Coordinates of C-alpha atoms and ligand atoms in Angstrom, one line a residue:
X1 CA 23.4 -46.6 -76.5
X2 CA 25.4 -43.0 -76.4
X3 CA 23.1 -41.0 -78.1
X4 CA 19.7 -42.9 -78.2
X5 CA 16.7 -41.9 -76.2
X6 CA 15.9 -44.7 -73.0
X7 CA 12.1 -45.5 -72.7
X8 CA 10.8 -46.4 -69.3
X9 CA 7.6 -48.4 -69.4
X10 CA 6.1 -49.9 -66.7
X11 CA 2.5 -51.4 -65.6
X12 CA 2.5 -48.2 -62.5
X13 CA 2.2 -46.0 -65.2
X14 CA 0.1 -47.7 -67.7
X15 CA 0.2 -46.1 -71.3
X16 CA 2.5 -43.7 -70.9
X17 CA 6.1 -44.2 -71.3
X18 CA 8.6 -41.5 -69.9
X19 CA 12.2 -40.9 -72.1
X20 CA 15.7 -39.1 -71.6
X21 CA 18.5 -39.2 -73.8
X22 CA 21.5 -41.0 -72.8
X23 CA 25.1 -39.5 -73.1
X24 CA 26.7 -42.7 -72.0
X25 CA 26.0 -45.7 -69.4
X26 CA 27.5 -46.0 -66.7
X27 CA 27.2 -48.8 -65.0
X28 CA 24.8 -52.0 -65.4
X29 CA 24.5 -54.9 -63.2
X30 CA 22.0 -57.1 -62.0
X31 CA 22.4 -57.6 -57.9
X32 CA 20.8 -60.0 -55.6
X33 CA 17.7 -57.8 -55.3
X34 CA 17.3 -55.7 -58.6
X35 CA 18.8 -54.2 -61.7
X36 CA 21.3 -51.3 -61.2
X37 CA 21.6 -48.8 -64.0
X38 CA 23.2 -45.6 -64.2
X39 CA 23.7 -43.3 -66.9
X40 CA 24.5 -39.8 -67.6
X41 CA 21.8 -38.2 -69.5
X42 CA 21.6 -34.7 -71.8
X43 CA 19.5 -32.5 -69.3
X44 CA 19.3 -34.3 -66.1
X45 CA 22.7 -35.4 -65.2
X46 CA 23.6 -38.7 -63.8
X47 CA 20.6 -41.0 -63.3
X48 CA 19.6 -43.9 -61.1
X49 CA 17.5 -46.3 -62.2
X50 CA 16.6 -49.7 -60.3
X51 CA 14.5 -52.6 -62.1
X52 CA 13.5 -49.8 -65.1
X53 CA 12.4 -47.0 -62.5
X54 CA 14.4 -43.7 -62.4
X55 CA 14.7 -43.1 -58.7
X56 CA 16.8 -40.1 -59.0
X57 CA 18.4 -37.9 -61.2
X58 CA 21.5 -35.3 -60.3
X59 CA 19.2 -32.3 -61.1
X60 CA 15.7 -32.9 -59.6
X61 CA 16.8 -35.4 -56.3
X62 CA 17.0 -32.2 -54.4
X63 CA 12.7 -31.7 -54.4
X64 CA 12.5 -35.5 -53.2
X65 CA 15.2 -35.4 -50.4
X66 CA 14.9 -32.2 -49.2
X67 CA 11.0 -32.5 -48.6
X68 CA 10.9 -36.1 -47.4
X69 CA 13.5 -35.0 -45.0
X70 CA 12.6 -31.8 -43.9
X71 CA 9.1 -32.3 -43.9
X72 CA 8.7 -34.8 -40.4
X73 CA 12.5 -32.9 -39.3
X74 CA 11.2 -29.7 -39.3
X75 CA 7.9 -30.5 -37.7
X76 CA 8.5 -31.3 -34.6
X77 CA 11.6 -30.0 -31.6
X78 CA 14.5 -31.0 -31.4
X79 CA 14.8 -34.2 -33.5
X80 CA 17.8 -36.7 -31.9
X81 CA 17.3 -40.4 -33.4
X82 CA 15.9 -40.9 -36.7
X83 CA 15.8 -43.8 -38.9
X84 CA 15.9 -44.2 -42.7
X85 CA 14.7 -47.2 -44.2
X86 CA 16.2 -47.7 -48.0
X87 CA 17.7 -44.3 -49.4
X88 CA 20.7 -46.3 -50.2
X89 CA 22.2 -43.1 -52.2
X90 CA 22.7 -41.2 -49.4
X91 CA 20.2 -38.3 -50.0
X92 CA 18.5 -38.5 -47.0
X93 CA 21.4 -38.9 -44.9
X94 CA 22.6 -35.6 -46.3
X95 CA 19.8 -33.8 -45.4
X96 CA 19.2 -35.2 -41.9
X97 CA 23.3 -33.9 -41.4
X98 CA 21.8 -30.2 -41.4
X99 CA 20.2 -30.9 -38.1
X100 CA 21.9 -30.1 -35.3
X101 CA 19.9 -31.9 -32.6
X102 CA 20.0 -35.4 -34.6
X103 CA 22.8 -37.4 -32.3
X104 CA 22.1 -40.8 -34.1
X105 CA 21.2 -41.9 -37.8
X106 CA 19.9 -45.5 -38.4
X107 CA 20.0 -46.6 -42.0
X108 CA 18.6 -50.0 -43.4
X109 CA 19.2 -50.3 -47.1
X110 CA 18.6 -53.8 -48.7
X111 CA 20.8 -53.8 -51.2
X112 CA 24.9 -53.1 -51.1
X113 CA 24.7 -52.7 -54.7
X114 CA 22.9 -49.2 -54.2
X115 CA 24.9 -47.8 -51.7
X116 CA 28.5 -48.8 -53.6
X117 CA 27.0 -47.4 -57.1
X118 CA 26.2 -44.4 -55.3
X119 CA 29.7 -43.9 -53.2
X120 CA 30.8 -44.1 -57.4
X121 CA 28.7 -42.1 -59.3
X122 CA 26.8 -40.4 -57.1
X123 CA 29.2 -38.5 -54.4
X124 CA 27.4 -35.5 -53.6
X125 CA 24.0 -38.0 -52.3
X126 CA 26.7 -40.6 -50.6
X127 CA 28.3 -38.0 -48.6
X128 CA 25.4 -38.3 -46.2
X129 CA 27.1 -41.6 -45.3
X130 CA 30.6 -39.9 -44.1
X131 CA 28.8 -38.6 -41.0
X132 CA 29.8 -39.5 -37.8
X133 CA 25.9 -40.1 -36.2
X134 CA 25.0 -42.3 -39.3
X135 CA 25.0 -46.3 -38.7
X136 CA 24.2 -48.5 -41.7
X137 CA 22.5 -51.6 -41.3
X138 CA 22.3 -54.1 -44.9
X139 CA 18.9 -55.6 -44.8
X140 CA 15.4 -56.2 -45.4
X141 CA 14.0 -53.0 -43.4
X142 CA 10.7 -55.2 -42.7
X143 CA 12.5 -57.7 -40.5
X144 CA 15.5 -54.6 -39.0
X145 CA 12.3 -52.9 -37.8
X146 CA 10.8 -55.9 -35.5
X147 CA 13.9 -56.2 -33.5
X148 CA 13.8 -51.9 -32.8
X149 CA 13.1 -51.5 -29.2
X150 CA 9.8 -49.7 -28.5
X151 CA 10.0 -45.8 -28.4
X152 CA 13.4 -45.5 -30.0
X153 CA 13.0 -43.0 -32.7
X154 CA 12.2 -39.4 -33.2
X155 CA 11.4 -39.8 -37.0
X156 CA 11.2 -42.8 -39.5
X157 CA 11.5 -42.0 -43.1
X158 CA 10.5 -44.3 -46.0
X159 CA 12.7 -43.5 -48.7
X160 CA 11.5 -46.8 -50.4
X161 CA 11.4 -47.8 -53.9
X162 CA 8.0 -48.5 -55.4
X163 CA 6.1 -51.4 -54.2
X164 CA 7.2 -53.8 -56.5
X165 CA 10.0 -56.3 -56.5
X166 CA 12.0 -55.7 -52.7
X167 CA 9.5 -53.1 -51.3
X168 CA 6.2 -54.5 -51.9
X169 CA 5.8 -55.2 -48.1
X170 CA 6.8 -51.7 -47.4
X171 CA 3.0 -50.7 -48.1
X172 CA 1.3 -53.5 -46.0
X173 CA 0.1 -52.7 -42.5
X174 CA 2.2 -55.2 -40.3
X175 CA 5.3 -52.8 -41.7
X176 CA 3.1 -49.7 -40.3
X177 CA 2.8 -51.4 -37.3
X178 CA 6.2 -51.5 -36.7
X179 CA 6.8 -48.1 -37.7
X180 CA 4.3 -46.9 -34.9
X181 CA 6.3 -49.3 -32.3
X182 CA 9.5 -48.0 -33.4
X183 CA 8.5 -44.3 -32.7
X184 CA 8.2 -42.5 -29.2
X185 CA 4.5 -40.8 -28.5
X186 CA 4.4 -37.8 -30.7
X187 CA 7.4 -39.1 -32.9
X188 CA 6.8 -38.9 -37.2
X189 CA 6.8 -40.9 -39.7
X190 CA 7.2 -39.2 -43.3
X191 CA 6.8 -42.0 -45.8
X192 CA 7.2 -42.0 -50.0
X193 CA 3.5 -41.9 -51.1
X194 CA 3.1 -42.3 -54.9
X195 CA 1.8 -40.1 -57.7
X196 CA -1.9 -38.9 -56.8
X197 CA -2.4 -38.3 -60.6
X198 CA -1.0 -42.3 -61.2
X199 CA -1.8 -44.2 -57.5
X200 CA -4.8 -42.5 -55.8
X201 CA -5.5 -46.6 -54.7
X202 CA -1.9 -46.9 -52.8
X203 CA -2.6 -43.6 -51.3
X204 CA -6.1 -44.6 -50.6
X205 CA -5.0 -47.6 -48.7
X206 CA -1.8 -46.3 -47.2
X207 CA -4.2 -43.7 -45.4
X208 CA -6.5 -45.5 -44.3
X209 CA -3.5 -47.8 -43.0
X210 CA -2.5 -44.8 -40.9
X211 CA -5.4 -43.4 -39.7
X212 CA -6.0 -47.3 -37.8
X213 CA -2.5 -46.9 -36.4
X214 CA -1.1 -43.6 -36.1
X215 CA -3.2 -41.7 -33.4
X216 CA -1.8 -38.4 -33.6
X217 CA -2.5 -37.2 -37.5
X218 CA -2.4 -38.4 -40.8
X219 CA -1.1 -36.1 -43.7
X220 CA -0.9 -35.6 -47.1
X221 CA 1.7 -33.6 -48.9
X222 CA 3.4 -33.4 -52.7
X223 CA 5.9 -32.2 -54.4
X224 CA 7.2 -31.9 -58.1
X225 CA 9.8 -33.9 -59.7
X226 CA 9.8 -33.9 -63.1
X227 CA 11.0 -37.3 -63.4
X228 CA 9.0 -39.0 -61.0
X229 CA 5.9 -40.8 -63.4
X230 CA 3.5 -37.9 -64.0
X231 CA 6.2 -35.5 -62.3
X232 CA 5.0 -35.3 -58.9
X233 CA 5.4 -37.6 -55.7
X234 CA 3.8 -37.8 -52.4
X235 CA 4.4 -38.2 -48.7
X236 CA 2.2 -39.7 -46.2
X237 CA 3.1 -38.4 -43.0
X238 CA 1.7 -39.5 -39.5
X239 CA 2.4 -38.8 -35.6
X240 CA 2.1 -41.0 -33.4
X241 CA 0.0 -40.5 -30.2
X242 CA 1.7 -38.1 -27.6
X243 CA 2.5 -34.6 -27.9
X244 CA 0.6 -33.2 -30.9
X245 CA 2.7 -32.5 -34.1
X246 CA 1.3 -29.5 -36.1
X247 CA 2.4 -30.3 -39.7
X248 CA 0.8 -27.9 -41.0
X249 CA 2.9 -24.8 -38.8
X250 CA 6.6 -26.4 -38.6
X251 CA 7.5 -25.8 -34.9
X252 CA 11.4 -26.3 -36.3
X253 CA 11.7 -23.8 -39.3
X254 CA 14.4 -24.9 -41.1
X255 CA 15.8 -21.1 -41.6
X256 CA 16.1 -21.1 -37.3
X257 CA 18.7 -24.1 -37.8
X258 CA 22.1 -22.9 -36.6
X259 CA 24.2 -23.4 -40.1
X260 CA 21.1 -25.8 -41.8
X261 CA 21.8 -23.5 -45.2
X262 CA 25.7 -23.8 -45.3
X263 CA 25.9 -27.3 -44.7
X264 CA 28.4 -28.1 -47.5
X265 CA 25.7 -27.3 -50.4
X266 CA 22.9 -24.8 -50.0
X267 CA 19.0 -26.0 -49.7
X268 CA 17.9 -26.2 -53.5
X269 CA 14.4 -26.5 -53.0
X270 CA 12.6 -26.8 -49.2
X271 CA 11.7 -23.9 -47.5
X272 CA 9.0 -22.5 -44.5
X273 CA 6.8 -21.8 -47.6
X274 CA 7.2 -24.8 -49.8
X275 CA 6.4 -27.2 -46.5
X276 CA 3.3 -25.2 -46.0
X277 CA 2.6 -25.2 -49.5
X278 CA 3.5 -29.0 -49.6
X279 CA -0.2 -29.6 -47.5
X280 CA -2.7 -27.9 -49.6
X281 CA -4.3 -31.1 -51.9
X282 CA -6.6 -30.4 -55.1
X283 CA -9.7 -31.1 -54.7
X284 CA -10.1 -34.7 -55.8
X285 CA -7.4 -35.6 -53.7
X286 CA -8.9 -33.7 -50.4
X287 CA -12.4 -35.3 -51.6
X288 CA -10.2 -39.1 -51.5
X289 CA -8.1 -38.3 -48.5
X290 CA -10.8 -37.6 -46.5
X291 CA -13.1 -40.3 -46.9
X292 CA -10.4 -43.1 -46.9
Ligands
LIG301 N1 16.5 -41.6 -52.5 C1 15.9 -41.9 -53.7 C2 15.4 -43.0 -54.1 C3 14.7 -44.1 -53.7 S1 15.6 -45.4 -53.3 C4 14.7 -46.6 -52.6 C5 15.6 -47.6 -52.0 O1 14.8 -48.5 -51.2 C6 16.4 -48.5 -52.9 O2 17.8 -48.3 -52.7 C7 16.0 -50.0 -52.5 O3 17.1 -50.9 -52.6 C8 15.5 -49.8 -51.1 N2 14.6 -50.8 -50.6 C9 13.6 -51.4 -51.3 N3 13.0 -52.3 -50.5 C10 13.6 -52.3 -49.3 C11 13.4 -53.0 -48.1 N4 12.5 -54.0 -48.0 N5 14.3 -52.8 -47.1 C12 15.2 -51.8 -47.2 N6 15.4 -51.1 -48.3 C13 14.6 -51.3 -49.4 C14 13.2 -44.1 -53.8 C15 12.7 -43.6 -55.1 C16 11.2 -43.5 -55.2 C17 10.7 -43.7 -56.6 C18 9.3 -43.3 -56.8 N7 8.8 -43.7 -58.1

């Protein structure tokens, strides 16, 4: 209700519960694969939330889209076909539109729902779906990717919810399988990696996962958003075998991009120094990544 504070609890983030207050809903429906809610909220703006989990909010969605994006984009020449699997907001879209080189945009969102609740509430994420280079595809991203011919992409980028409910096989190593068939030698996958405060197990398994498949490297890398459970997220991010990516040194600055900053809205939050930034683990986390 207007007014009232909305509680979030959920077994990912066991005894904690995260809150915002809530202006007004929005919208609430229940589609094929989840439940939709949106609402407007006192200091985040307009929220997206899917079977109880925020997935973004108007204020902070720029930390998660710009690095998931720019991240794999920016890290290796010349990037021409990229896929997104989920992001049915439009986020990523938006951001892979600042690249000049891209020529063609696969998306495969599961659920219609998302993309028409953001093309409503969300216009500033959904305009990434106005591009001319984008092609949606409306399905289950596990079964899109084992009819992708060898070698086709560039990039993959997992802009999946967490894996529960519709994205649960998302995780699994048949779907990293795929991913590794889908790419050319030396192409990038940049996938949504958890909390490493809440998930060090998903990570854990995710990298060990990689390091069996991808042959080029296997990577690490965080960000902050405050309204992600424990107010950070992660990427793993892989190369295939081929020409070696060097994460670490982005051979495609982002500042080099003809027009990349005036793209209808400014970056918020990536730059050269925040992707560098994005690598450096504490030491826990270096202590885990390294051994799994
Ligand atoms: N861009 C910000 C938010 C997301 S959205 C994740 C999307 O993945 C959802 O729209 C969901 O419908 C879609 N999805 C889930 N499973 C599949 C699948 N099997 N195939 C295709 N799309 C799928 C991510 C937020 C991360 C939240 C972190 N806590």
């Amino acid at each position: 209700k207007a007014g009232k504070t909305v509680y979030f609890n959920n077994p990912i983030w066991p005894g904690e519960v995260q809150c915002l207050r809530v202006e007004s809903i929005l919208y609430q429906a229940k589609s094929d694969y989840q439940e939709v809610l949106v609402f407007e909220s006192s200091s985040y703006g307009k929220v997206l939330v899917l079977d109880g989990i925020i997935q973004l909010t108007e204020k902070d969605e720029c930390a998660y889209q710009e690095m998931i994006t720019h991240l794999p984009l920016c890290s290796i020449p010349s990037p021409k076909t990229v896929l997104v699997v989920g992001g049915g907001d439009g986020g990523v879209l938006r951001e892979i539109a600042r690249h000049n080189s891209v020529q063609h945009i696969d998306i495969c969102e599961i659920d219609r729902m998302v993309i028409e609740v953001s093309k409503k509430f969300f216009p500033e994420l959904a305009a990434g779906f106005d591009d001319a280079r984008v092609c949606l595809h409306v399905g289950d991203a596990v079964e899109f990717l084992t009819h992708v011919p060898e070698g086709k992409y560039d990039a993959i980028i997992v802009d999946s919810s967490d894996p529960v409910g519709p994205a649960q096989q998302l995780v699994e190593k048949p779907f990293f399988e795929t991913i590794a068939r889908a790419l050319r030698p030396g192409g990038v996958l940049c996938n949504m990696a958890e909390s490493m405060w809440l998930h060090t197990h998903i990570i854990d398994d995710m990298i060990s996962i990689c390091r069996e498949i991808f042959k080029g490297s296997v990577h690490y890398a965080w960000t902050s958003v405050p309204t992600y459970p424990s107010g950070v997220i992660g990427f793993v991010i892989c190369s295939t075998e081929g020409p070696l990516v060097d994460f670490l040194n982005p051979i495609n600055p982002i500042e080099n991009l003809d027009g990349a900053d005036q793209h209808k809205r400014e970056l918020r939050y990536y730059n050269s120094e925040m992707h560098k930034a994005a690598f450096a683990l504490p030491s826990f986390l270096k202590r885990e990544v390294s051994s799994s």
